[in-house]
Each structure stands twice: as structure tokens, then as C-alpha cells.
Amino acid sequence: MRTPGEIEDALNQDLAWRRTELHSMLAQIRAARGPALSCLCRAGVALLYAHWEGYSKKALSDYLKYVARRKLKTSELIDCFVAMSLEAKIAKEQDMSKARRSIFRVALLRDSVDIRPHIPSGDGVDTQSNLNSDLCFEIMQSLGLDPSAFETKRMLMDYSLLAARNKIAHGEYISIDRGDYESLHYDVISMIETMKNIIMDAVDNRKYRKRVASASE
């Protein structure tokens, strides 16, 4: 993913198969009756959460890798990516005392202005298989992305999706009717599309680059 077109294609392709699978589950739920309906609704909630976390993890990881491959100088990057690079270097120095580590951090910062820092991206982002709203916001902010579009979705992320998924995965019974499932289905599709749009806006507008103040500012 070295061009905006390549990352956009990757995000769209990953969204396409997930949307197809989720619409297939919705069709089955709409056609189901009796005990099968209850069973499918619970299974569907677990699937909705899986696709929300799965898409977010892949899309955010793709964005991180895209920025890393820009090979920009420290002076050209926004602070979060500089911090990511510096902290990765510091983490390798396991035997340093707290004082030496602080000095090393300052030295790295002073010497890094004109270099092209290594941004660790091989492992992507870590959603910890437990993507609550706080973690989602933290990951996005660590990549310089604005999570405010999801502010009204916190309860949905934490309770309708994650908490419900955890209860289902641990064999607890929760009641979900067809109407509630359909509403959750469309919310998750919307959230996934929002995540894609936020990332593509950052790519298209090069929001990973440090803003250069004009002479008039």
C-alpha cells in the first residue's frame, strides 16, 4: 500500500466481504422463526462485533503501514508518529536506569530532526481482542486520527457489541429480538464505513504530515 489508491482499494475490499457476510446473516434472521430466530440473533451479535473489531484492526493497521512507508523525516511527521518511533527505540534499551532512559529520550529527540525515523508497523495495531470505546479512541488518537465521530457510539461499542459478545461467548443467555438486531446491524455497517472514511480523509489530506505555518501566521 504505497499509494492512496492502493490503501483505498484495500479498505474497500475488506469492507465488501464483511458487508456481504453481514447482509447474509441479516437475511437469515429476517426469514427465521421460533427458537432459530433467537439463536441466529445471538450468533449475529457475535458476528457483528467480530467484523467491527476485525475491520477496525485491519484498517488502522493498514493506515499505520501506509504512513510508515512514506519514509518522511521527523520534521515532516506529526508528533504521534515521532513519539511512536522514539518509544520503540527506547523500549529496546531494557537495561537502562530510569535516569539514563530519560537522557536517552532527549538525545534521540535532539538528533532525530533530519532523519527518517523507523515507525514500527509490522504487527499493526493491537485491539487486544477486546475493542471497547476507550481503546478504540486511544488507538485512533495514537495515529493522529480524530475519533469524535464515534463519541455518540460509545454505549453501542461497549454494551450492545462488546459486552453482549462477551456474554454470548461465555455461554450466557441474552435476549435479542429481530428489531434490535436489525438496528445494530445498520449501526455497525455505518461505523465501519465511518472508520474507512476517517482513514481515507487522513490519507487524501495527508494529515500524517506536520502542518507548516505560513509566513502570515
GROMACS .gro file of C-alpha atoms in nm:
model
  217
    1MET     CA    1   0.000   0.000   0.000
    2ARG     CA    2   0.226   0.273  -0.130
    3THR     CA    3  -0.037   0.498  -0.293
    4PRO     CA    4  -0.371   0.645  -0.180
    5GLY     CA    5  -0.541   0.430  -0.444
    6GLU     CA    6  -0.387   0.112  -0.307
    7ILE     CA    7  -0.494   0.173   0.053
    8GLU     CA    8  -0.842   0.275  -0.063
    9ASP     CA    9  -0.873  -0.047  -0.264
   10ALA     CA   10  -0.760  -0.249   0.039
   11LEU     CA   11  -1.012  -0.080   0.268
   12ASN     CA   12  -1.295  -0.125   0.016
   13GLN     CA   13  -1.215  -0.491  -0.049
   14ASP     CA   14  -1.206  -0.568   0.322
   15LEU     CA   15  -1.536  -0.388   0.371
   16ALA     CA   16  -1.702  -0.565   0.077
   17TRP     CA   17  -1.670  -0.923   0.202
   18ARG     CA   18  -1.767  -0.822   0.555
   19ARG     CA   19  -2.076  -0.639   0.429
   20THR     CA   20  -2.175  -0.943   0.219
   21GLU     CA   21  -2.144  -1.176   0.517
   22LEU     CA   22  -2.337  -0.946   0.748
   23HIS     CA   23  -2.618  -0.896   0.497
   24SER     CA   24  -2.637  -1.273   0.456
   25MET     CA   25  -2.681  -1.313   0.831
   26LEU     CA   26  -2.946  -1.039   0.834
   27ALA     CA   27  -3.139  -1.217   0.557
   28GLN     CA   28  -3.136  -1.540   0.756
   29ILE     CA   29  -3.257  -1.361   1.067
   30ARG     CA   30  -3.540  -1.196   0.876
   31ALA     CA   31  -3.653  -1.536   0.749
   32ALA     CA   32  -3.615  -1.721   1.081
   33ARG     CA   33  -3.895  -1.811   1.320
   34GLY     CA   34  -3.919  -1.951   1.671
   35PRO     CA   35  -3.606  -2.081   1.851
   36ALA     CA   36  -3.399  -2.045   1.534
   37LEU     CA   37  -3.459  -1.669   1.537
   38SER     CA   38  -3.330  -1.627   1.892
   39CYS     CA   39  -3.027  -1.843   1.816
   40LEU     CA   40  -2.940  -1.654   1.499
   41CYS     CA   41  -2.979  -1.314   1.666
   42ARG     CA   42  -2.728  -1.408   1.936
   43ALA     CA   43  -2.488  -1.553   1.679
   44GLY     CA   44  -2.537  -1.243   1.469
   45VAL     CA   45  -2.434  -1.010   1.751
   46ALA     CA   46  -2.109  -1.203   1.794
   47LEU     CA   47  -2.053  -1.176   1.420
   48LEU     CA   48  -2.125  -0.802   1.419
   49TYR     CA   49  -1.868  -0.746   1.692
   50ALA     CA   50  -1.614  -0.963   1.511
   51HIS     CA   51  -1.648  -0.761   1.192
   52TRP     CA   52  -1.636  -0.427   1.376
   53GLU     CA   53  -1.315  -0.520   1.557
   54GLY     CA   54  -1.173  -0.704   1.257
   55TYR     CA   55  -1.228  -0.418   1.016
   56SER     CA   56  -1.104  -0.155   1.261
   57LYS     CA   57  -0.788  -0.351   1.336
   58LYS     CA   58  -0.705  -0.411   0.970
   59ALA     CA   59  -0.794  -0.062   0.851
   60LEU     CA   60  -0.599   0.114   1.126
   61SER     CA   61  -0.305  -0.121   1.075
   62ASP     CA   62  -0.311  -0.052   0.701
   63TYR     CA   63  -0.304   0.321   0.772
   64LEU     CA   64  -0.010   0.282   1.009
   65LYS     CA   65   0.181   0.085   0.746
   66TYR     CA   66   0.091   0.340   0.480
   67VAL     CA   67   0.235   0.624   0.688
   68ALA     CA   68   0.546   0.421   0.775
   69ARG     CA   69   0.611   0.367   0.404
   70ARG     CA   70   0.608   0.741   0.335
   71LYS     CA   71   0.961   0.747   0.484
   72LEU     CA   72   0.915   1.105   0.599
   73LYS     CA   73   1.161   1.296   0.811
   74THR     CA   74   1.091   1.360   1.177
   75SER     CA   75   1.039   1.728   1.095
   76GLU     CA   76   0.768   1.631   0.844
   77LEU     CA   77   0.568   1.399   1.069
   78ILE     CA   78   0.301   1.488   1.322
   79ASP     CA   79   0.402   1.429   1.683
   80CYS     CA   80   0.227   1.096   1.739
   81PHE     CA   81   0.437   0.914   1.480
   82VAL     CA   82   0.758   1.071   1.608
   83ALA     CA   83   0.667   0.958   1.959
   84MET     CA   84   0.589   0.608   1.831
   85SER     CA   85   0.931   0.582   1.670
   86LEU     CA   86   1.118   0.717   1.973
   87GLU     CA   87   0.935   0.497   2.223
   88ALA     CA   88   1.008   0.188   2.011
   89LYS     CA   89   1.381   0.268   2.025
   90ILE     CA   90   1.370   0.332   2.399
   91ALA     CA   91   1.181   0.008   2.461
   92LYS     CA   92   1.476  -0.186   2.318
   93GLU     CA   93   1.706  -0.049   2.589
   94GLN     CA   94   1.594  -0.279   2.867
   95ASP     CA   95   1.899  -0.236   3.090
   96MET     CA   96   1.884   0.141   3.125
   97SER     CA   97   1.809   0.307   3.455
   98LYS     CA   98   1.519   0.550   3.474
   99ALA     CA   99   1.758   0.848   3.466
  100ARG     CA  100   1.957   0.716   3.171
  101ARG     CA  101   1.638   0.638   2.985
  102SER     CA  102   1.520   0.998   3.026
  103ILE     CA  103   1.853   1.131   2.898
  104PHE     CA  104   1.845   0.885   2.608
  105ARG     CA  105   1.497   1.005   2.514
  106VAL     CA  106   1.612   1.367   2.499
  107ALA     CA  107   1.921   1.274   2.296
  108LEU     CA  108   1.711   1.083   2.047
  109LEU     CA  109   1.473   1.374   2.013
  110ARG     CA  110   1.751   1.626   1.951
  111ASP     CA  111   1.928   1.404   1.698
  112SER     CA  112   1.619   1.297   1.506
  113VAL     CA  113   1.510   1.621   1.337
  114ASP     CA  114   1.660   1.548   0.995
  115ILE     CA  115   1.643   1.169   0.995
  116ARG     CA  116   1.374   0.943   0.854
  117PRO     CA  117   1.259   0.756   1.165
  118HIS     CA  118   1.152   0.395   1.165
  119ILE     CA  119   0.784   0.376   1.253
  120PRO     CA  120   0.711   0.026   1.389
  121SER     CA  121   0.424  -0.107   1.182
  122GLY     CA  122   0.488  -0.475   1.116
  123ASP     CA  123   0.248  -0.601   1.381
  124GLY     CA  124  -0.015  -0.335   1.310
  125VAL     CA  125  -0.229  -0.202   1.594
  126ASP     CA  126  -0.331  -0.411   1.894
  127THR     CA  127  -0.704  -0.419   1.963
  128GLN     CA  128  -0.646  -0.677   2.241
  129SER     CA  129  -0.943  -0.883   2.114
  130ASN     CA  130  -1.150  -0.654   2.333
  131LEU     CA  131  -1.217  -0.330   2.143
  132ASN     CA  132  -1.405  -0.105   2.382
  133SER     CA  133  -1.460   0.263   2.311
  134ASP     CA  134  -1.169   0.384   2.525
  135LEU     CA  135  -0.923   0.158   2.344
  136CYS     CA  136  -1.068   0.249   2.005
  137PHE     CA  137  -1.027   0.619   2.080
  138GLU     CA  138  -0.676   0.567   2.217
  139ILE     CA  139  -0.559   0.378   1.907
  140MET     CA  140  -0.707   0.636   1.672
  141GLN     CA  141  -0.551   0.924   1.862
  142SER     CA  142  -0.214   0.746   1.864
  143LEU     CA  143  -0.234   0.758   1.483
  144GLY     CA  144  -0.338   1.122   1.470
  145LEU     CA  145  -0.697   1.037   1.378
  146ASP     CA  146  -0.998   1.218   1.523
  147PRO     CA  147  -1.239   0.973   1.694
  148SER     CA  148  -1.508   1.232   1.770
  149ALA     CA  149  -1.741   1.084   1.506
  150PHE     CA  150  -1.777   0.783   1.736
  151GLU     CA  151  -1.848   0.980   2.053
  152THR     CA  152  -2.222   0.904   2.037
  153LYS     CA  153  -2.145   0.535   1.971
  154ARG     CA  154  -1.964   0.464   2.298
  155MET     CA  155  -2.257   0.285   2.462
  156LEU     CA  156  -2.313   0.083   2.147
  157MET     CA  157  -1.946  -0.022   2.131
  158ASP     CA  158  -1.919  -0.107   2.499
  159TYR     CA  159  -2.253  -0.267   2.573
  160SER     CA  160  -2.454  -0.354   2.262
  161LEU     CA  161  -2.147  -0.506   2.096
  162LEU     CA  162  -1.858  -0.588   2.330
  163ALA     CA  163  -2.045  -0.676   2.650
  164ALA     CA  164  -2.306  -0.872   2.455
  165ARG     CA  165  -2.034  -1.056   2.260
  166ASN     CA  166  -1.856  -1.149   2.582
  167LYS     CA  167  -2.174  -1.284   2.741
  168ILE     CA  168  -2.257  -1.488   2.431
  169ALA     CA  169  -1.900  -1.620   2.406
  170HIS     CA  170  -1.914  -1.731   2.771
  171GLY     CA  171  -2.243  -1.913   2.726
  172GLU     CA  172  -2.470  -1.663   2.899
  173TYR     CA  173  -2.822  -1.615   2.769
  174ILE     CA  174  -2.920  -1.271   2.644
  175SER     CA  175  -3.243  -1.190   2.467
  176ILE     CA  176  -3.214  -1.007   2.134
  177ASP     CA  177  -3.518  -0.963   1.912
  178ARG     CA  178  -3.522  -0.913   1.536
  179GLY     CA  179  -3.581  -0.539   1.555
  180ASP     CA  180  -3.292  -0.481   1.793
  181TYR     CA  181  -3.064  -0.691   1.575
  182GLU     CA  182  -3.156  -0.505   1.256
  183SER     CA  183  -3.087  -0.171   1.424
  184LEU     CA  184  -2.750  -0.295   1.550
  185HIS     CA  185  -2.667  -0.435   1.205
  186TYR     CA  186  -2.709  -0.097   1.035
  187ASP     CA  187  -2.524   0.082   1.316
  188VAL     CA  188  -2.222  -0.145   1.273
  189ILE     CA  189  -2.220  -0.109   0.894
  190SER     CA  190  -2.231   0.269   0.943
  191MET     CA  191  -1.948   0.260   1.198
  192ILE     CA  192  -1.728   0.054   0.968
  193GLU     CA  193  -1.792   0.294   0.680
  194THR     CA  194  -1.715   0.588   0.910
  195MET     CA  195  -1.384   0.430   1.009
  196LYS     CA  196  -1.295   0.389   0.641
  197ASN     CA  197  -1.389   0.750   0.564
  198ILE     CA  198  -1.184   0.889   0.854
  199ILE     CA  199  -0.878   0.698   0.737
  200MET     CA  200  -0.918   0.796   0.372
  201ASP     CA  201  -0.967   1.160   0.471
  202ALA     CA  202  -0.636   1.144   0.657
  203VAL     CA  203  -0.469   0.982   0.354
  204ASP     CA  204  -0.614   1.221   0.096
  205ASN     CA  205  -0.536   1.530   0.304
  206ARG     CA  206  -0.201   1.396   0.427
  207LYS     CA  207  -0.294   1.455   0.789
  208TYR     CA  208   0.005   1.247   0.897
  209ARG     CA  209   0.230   1.535   0.786
  210LYS     CA  210   0.316   1.819   1.019
  211ARG     CA  211   0.142   2.139   0.923
  212VAL     CA  212   0.382   2.409   0.814
  213ALA     CA  213   0.282   2.753   0.938
  214SER     CA  214   0.254   3.020   0.673
  215ALA     CA  215   0.456   3.340   0.693
  216SER     CA  216   0.143   3.535   0.788
  217GLU     CA  217   0.071   3.319   1.094
   0.00000   0.00000   0.00000
